[in-house]
mmCIF file of C-alpha atoms in Angstrom:
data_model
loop_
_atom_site.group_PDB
_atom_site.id
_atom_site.type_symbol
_atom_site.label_atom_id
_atom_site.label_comp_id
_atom_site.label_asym_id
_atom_site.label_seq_id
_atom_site.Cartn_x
_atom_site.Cartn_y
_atom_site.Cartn_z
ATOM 1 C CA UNK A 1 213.013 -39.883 -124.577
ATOM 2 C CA UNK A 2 212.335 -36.172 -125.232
ATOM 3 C CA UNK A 3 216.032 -35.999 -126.871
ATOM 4 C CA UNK A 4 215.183 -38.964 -129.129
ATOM 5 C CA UNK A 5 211.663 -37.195 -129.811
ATOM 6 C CA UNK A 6 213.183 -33.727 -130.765
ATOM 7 C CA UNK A 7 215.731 -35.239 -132.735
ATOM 8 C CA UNK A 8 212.866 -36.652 -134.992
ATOM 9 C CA UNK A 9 210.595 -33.544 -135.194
ATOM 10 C CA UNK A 10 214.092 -31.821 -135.946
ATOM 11 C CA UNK A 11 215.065 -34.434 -138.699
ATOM 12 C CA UNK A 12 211.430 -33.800 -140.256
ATOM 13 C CA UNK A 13 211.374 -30.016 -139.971
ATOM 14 C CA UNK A 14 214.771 -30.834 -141.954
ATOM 15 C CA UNK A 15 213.527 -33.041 -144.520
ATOM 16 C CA UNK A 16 210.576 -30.555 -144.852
ATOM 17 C CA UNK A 17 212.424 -27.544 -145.613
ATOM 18 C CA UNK A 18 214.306 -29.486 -147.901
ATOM 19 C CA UNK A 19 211.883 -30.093 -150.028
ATOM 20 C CA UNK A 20 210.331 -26.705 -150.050
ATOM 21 C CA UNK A 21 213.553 -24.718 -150.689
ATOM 22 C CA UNK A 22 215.991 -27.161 -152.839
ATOM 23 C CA UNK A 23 214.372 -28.271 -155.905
ATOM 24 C CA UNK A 24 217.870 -29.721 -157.208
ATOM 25 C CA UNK A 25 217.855 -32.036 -154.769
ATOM 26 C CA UNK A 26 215.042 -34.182 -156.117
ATOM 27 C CA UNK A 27 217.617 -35.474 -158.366
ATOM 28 C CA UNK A 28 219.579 -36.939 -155.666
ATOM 29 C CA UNK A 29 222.792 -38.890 -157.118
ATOM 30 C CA UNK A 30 222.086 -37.355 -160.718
ATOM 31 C CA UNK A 31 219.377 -39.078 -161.362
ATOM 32 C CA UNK A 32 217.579 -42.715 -161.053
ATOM 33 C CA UNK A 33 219.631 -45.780 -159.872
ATOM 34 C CA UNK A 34 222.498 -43.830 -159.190
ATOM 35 C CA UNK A 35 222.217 -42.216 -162.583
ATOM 36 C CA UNK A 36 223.993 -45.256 -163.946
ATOM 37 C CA UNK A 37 222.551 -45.402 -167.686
ATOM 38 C CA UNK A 38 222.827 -49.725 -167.821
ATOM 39 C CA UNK A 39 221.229 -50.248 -164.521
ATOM 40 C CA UNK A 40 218.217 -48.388 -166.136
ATOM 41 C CA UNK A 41 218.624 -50.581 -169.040
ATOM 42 C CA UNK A 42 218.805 -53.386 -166.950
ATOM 43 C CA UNK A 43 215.130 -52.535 -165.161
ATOM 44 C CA UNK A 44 213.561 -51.535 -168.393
ATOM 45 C CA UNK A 45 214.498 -54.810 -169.916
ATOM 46 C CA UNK A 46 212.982 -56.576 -166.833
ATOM 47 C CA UNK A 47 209.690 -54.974 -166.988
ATOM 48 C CA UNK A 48 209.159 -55.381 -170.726
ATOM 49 C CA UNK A 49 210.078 -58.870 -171.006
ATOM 50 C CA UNK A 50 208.497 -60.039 -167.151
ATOM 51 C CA UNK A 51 204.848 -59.116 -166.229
ATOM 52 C CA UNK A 52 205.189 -57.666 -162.488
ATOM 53 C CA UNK A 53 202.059 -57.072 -160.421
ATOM 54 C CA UNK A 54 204.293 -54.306 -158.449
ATOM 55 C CA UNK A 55 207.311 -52.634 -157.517
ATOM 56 C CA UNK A 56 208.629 -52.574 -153.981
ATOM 57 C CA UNK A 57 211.971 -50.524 -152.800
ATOM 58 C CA UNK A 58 213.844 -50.270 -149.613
ATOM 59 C CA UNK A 59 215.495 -47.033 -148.972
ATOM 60 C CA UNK A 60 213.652 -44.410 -150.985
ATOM 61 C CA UNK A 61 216.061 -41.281 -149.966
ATOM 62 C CA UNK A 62 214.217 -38.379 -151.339
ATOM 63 C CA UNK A 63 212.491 -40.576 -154.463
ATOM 64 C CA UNK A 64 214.950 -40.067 -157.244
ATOM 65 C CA UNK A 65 214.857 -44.032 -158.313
ATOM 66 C CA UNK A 66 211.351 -44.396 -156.670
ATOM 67 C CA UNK A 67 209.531 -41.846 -159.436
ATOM 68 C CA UNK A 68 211.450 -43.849 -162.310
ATOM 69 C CA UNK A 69 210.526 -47.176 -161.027
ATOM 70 C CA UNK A 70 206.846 -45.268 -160.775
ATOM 71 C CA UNK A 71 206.876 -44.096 -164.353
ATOM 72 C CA UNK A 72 208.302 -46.532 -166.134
ATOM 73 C CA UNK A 73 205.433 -49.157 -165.549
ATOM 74 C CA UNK A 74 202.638 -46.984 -163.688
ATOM 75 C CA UNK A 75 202.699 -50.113 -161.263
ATOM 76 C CA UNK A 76 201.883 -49.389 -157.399
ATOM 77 C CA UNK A 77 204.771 -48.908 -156.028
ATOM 78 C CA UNK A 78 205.657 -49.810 -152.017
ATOM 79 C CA UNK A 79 208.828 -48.209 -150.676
ATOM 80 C CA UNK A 80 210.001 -47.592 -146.992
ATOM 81 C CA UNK A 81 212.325 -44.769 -145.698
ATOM 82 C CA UNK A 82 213.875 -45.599 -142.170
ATOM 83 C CA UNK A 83 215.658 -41.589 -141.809
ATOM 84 C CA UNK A 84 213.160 -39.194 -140.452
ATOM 85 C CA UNK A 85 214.485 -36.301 -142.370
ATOM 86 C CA UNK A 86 214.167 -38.427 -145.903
ATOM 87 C CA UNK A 87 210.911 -39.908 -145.131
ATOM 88 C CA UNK A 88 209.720 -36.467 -144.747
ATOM 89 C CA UNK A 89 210.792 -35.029 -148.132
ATOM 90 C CA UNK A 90 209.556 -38.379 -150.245
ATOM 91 C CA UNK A 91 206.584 -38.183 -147.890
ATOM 92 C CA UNK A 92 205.985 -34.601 -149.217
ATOM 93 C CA UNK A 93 207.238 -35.386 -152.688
ATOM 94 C CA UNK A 94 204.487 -38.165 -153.469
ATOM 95 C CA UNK A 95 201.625 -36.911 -151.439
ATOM 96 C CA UNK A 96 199.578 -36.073 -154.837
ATOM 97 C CA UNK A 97 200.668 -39.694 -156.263
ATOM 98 C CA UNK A 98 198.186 -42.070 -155.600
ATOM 99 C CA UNK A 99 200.421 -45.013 -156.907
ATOM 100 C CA UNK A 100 203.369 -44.334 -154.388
ATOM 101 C CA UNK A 101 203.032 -45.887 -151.345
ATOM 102 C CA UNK A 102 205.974 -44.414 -148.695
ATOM 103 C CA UNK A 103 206.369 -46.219 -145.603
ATOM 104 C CA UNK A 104 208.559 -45.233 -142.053
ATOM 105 C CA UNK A 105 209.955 -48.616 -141.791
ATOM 106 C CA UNK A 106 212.706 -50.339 -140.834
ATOM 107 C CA UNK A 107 212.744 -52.335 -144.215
ATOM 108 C CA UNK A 108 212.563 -56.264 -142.513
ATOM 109 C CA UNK A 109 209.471 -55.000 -140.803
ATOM 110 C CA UNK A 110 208.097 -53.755 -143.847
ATOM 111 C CA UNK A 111 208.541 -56.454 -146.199
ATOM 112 C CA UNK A 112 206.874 -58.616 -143.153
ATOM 113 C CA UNK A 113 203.824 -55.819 -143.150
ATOM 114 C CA UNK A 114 203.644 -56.354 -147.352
ATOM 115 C CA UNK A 115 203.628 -60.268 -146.708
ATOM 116 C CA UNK A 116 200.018 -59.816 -144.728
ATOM 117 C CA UNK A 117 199.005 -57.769 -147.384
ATOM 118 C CA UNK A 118 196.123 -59.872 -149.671
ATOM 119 C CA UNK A 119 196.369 -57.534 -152.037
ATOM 120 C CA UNK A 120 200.094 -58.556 -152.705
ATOM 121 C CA UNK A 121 199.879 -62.142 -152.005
ATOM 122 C CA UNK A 122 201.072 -64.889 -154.644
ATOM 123 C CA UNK A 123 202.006 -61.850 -156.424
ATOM 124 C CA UNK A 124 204.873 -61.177 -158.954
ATOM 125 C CA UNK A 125 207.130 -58.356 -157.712
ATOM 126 C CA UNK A 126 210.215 -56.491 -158.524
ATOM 127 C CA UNK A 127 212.266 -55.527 -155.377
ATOM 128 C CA UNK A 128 215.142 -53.120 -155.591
ATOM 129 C CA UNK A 129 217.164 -53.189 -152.370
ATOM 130 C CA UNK A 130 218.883 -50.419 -151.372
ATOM 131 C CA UNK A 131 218.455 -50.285 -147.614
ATOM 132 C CA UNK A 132 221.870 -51.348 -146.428
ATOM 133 C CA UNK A 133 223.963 -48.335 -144.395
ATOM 134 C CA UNK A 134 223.682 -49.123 -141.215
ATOM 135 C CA UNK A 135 225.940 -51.181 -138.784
ATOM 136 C CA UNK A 136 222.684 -53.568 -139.061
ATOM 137 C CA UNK A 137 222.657 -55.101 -142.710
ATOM 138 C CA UNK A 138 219.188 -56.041 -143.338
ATOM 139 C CA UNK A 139 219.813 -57.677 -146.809
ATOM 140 C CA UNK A 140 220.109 -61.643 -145.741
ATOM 141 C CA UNK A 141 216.915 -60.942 -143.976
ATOM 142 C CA UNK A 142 214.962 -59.110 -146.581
ATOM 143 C CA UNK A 143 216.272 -62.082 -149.166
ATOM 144 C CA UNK A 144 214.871 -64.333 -147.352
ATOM 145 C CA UNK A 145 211.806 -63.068 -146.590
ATOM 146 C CA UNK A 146 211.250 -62.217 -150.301
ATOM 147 C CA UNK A 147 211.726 -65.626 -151.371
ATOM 148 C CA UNK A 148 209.616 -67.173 -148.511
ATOM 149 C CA UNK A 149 207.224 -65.438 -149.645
ATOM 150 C CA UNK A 150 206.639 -63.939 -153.274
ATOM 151 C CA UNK A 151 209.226 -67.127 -155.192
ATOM 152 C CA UNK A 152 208.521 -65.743 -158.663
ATOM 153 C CA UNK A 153 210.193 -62.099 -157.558
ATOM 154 C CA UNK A 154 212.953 -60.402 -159.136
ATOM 155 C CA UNK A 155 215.655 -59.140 -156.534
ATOM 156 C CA UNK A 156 217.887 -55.922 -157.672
ATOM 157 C CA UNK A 157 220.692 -55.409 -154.956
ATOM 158 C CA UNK A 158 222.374 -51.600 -155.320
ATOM 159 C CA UNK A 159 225.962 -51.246 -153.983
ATOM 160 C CA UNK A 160 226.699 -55.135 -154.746
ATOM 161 C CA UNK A 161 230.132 -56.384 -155.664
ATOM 162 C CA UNK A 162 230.412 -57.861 -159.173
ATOM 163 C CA UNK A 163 233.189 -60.733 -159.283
ATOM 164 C CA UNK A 164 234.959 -59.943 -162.552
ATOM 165 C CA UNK A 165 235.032 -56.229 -162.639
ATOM 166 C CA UNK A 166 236.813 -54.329 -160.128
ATOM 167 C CA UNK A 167 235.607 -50.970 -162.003
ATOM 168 C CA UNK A 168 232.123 -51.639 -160.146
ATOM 169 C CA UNK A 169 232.004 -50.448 -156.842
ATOM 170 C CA UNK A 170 230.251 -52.046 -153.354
ATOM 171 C CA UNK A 171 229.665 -51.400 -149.784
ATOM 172 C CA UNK A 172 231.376 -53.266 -147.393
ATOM 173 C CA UNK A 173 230.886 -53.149 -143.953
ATOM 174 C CA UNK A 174 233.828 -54.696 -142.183
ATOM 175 C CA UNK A 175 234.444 -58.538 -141.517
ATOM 176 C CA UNK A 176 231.479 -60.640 -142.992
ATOM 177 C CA UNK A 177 229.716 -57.585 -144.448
ATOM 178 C CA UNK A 178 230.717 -57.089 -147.650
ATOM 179 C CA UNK A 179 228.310 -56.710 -150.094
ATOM 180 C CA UNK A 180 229.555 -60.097 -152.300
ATOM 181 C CA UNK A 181 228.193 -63.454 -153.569
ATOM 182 C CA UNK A 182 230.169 -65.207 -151.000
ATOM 183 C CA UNK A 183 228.072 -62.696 -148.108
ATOM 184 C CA UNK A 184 224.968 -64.593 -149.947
ATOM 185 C CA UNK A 185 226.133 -68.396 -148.945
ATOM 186 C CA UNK A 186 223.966 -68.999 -145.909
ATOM 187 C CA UNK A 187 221.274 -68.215 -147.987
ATOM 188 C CA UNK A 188 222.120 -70.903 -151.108
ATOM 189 C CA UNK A 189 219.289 -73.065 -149.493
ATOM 190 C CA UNK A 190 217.048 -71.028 -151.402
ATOM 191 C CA UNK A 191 218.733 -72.293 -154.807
ATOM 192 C CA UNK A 192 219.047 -68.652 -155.983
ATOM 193 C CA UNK A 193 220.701 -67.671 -159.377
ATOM 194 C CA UNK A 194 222.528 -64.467 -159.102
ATOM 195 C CA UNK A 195 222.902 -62.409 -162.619
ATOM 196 C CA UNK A 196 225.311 -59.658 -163.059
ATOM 197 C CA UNK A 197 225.944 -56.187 -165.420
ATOM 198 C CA UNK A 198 226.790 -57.387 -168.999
ATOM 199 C CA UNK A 199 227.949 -53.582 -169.031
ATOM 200 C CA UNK A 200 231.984 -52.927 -168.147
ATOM 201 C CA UNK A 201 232.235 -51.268 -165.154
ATOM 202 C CA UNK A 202 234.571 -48.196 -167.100
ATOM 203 C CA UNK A 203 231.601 -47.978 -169.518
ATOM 204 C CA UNK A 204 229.235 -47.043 -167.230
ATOM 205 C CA UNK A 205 227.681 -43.526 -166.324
ATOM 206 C CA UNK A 206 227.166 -42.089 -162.664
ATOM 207 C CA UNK A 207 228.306 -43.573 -159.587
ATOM 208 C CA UNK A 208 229.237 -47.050 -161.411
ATOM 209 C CA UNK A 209 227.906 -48.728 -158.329
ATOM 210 C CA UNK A 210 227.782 -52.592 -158.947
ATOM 211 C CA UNK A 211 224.535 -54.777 -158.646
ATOM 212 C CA UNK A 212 222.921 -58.156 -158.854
ATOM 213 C CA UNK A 213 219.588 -60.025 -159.843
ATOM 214 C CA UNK A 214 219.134 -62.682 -157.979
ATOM 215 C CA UNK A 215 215.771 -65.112 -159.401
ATOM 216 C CA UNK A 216 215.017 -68.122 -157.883
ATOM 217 C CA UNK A 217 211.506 -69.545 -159.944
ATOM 218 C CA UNK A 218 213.137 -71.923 -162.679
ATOM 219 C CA UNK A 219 211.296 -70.786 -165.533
ATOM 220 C CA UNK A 220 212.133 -66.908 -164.632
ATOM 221 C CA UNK A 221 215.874 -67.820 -164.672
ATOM 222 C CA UNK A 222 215.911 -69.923 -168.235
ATOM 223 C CA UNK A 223 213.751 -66.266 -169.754
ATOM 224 C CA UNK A 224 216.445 -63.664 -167.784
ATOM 225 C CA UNK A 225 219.440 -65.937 -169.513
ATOM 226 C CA UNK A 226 218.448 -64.435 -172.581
ATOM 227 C CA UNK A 227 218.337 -60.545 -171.636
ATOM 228 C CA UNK A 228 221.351 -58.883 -173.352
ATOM 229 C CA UNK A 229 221.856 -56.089 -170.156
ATOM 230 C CA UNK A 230 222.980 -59.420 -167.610
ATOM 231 C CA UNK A 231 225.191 -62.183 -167.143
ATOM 232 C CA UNK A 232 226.004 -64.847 -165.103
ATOM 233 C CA UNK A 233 229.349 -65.451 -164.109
#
C-alpha cells in the first residue's frame, strides 16, 4: 500500500512540475483534437447547428482539447483524468476556470457520478471519448451508459477506425478490441447511427486519427445528415 501511495504522490509531484516548468507542453499533440484541422470542423459544426446544455470528456491529458471544447461554446465543461501525474497538471491548469470541471475518475464511474447529477439530467450533451488505453476498454460501457441516460447526446469517439479510409488511423487492442463499427455490435440494441469524416484521411492535418459520431434521437440524426464535415457510410 505505501508503494502504490508513493507512486501517486510521485506521479503528482510529476504532473506538478510539469506544469510549472514546460509551458510547451500545454499544447500536447499540437494542438486540440489531435491538432487534426476537420475534427475541429467537425465539433464547431455540431455546436452551431445543435443546442448542447454541456460538454463532457473522458481523458483530459493535460487539457489541450478540453480548453477548445471550453472556448468554443463557454459551456460547463465535465472531464475526468484517471493518470495521477495528468490529473495533476489539468488540475493546476484550470484551477482559475470556473467552467472546467476536472474529475480523478475512472471514466464509467464518472459518467455514473454525472447521471445523479440534477443539474445534468434530461440534458443535451456532447461527449468526446477519449479514455481508451488501457488493457480495460471502457468505451461499450460509457456508450451505454450515455444513451441510457442523456438519448438526445452526441457521442465523438477519438482513435476510431473509419471503414473506407485506411489513411485514418485507430487503436486496437488485440482480439475483440479494435476500435471499429463491428467492436460496436453488442451495442446495436440501442439503434445507434454512426457518422464518419467527410474529410480524406491524406487531407487531414496532425495525427490523422480517425473518429465517429454516433446519435441515436431520430430527429438529431435526420439534422446531422445534412452537416457537410460527416458521412455515413
Amino acid at each position: 500500500m505505501r508503494k502504490i501511495l508513493k507512486k501517486i504522490v510521485g506521479e503528482r509531484l510529476r504532473g506538478a512540475v510539469e506544469y510549472i516548468l514546460n509551458p510547451e507542453l500545454k499544447k500536447s499533440w499540437g494542438g486540440p483534437f489531435n491538432n487534426q484541422h476537420h475534427r475541429q470542423q467537425i465539433y464547431l459544426e455540431l455546436i452551431k447547428k445543435i443546442q448542447f446544455d454541456a460538454i463532457v470528456e473522458t481523458g483530459t491529458f493535460r487539457g489541450t482539447t478540453t480548453r477548445f471544447l471550453f472556448e468554443k461554446t463557454n459551456l460547463p465543461v465535465y472531464t475526468t483524468e484517471l493518470h495521477p501525474r495528468f490529473y495533476t497538471y489539468s488540475q493546476l491548469r484550470f484551477i482559475s476556470v470556473g467552467g472546467i470541471h476536472i474529475y480523478n475518475l475512472d471514466s464509467r464511474d464518472f459518467l455514473r457520478k454525472l447521471s445523479s447529477d440534477p443539474v445534468l439530467n434530461e440534458k443535451q450533451l456532447f461527449f468526446y471519448l477519449d479514455a481508451h488505453w488501457n488493457d480495460d476498454l471502457p468505451l461499450q460501457e460509457e456508450i451505454k451508459i450515455i444513451f441510457n441516460n442523456w438519448p438526445l447526446s452526441v457521442i465523438m469517439v477519438d482513435d476510431f477506425k473509419v471503414p473506407d479510409d485506411p489513411d485514418y488511423i485507430y487503436d486496437n487492442y488485440g482480439i475483440g478490441k479494435e476500435l471499429s463499427i463491428e467492436y460496436l455490435d453488442t451495442l446495436s440494441y440501442l439503434n445507434f447511427s454512426a457518422f464518419f469524416p467527410s474529410k480524406k484521411g491524406n487531407s487531414e492535418t496532425g495525427l490523422k486519427r480517425g473518429s465517429v459520431i454516433l446519435v441515436k434521437d431520430k430527429d438529431l440524426v435526420e439534422k446531422v445528415k445534412t452537416f457537410s464535415s460527416l458521412k455515413i457510410i
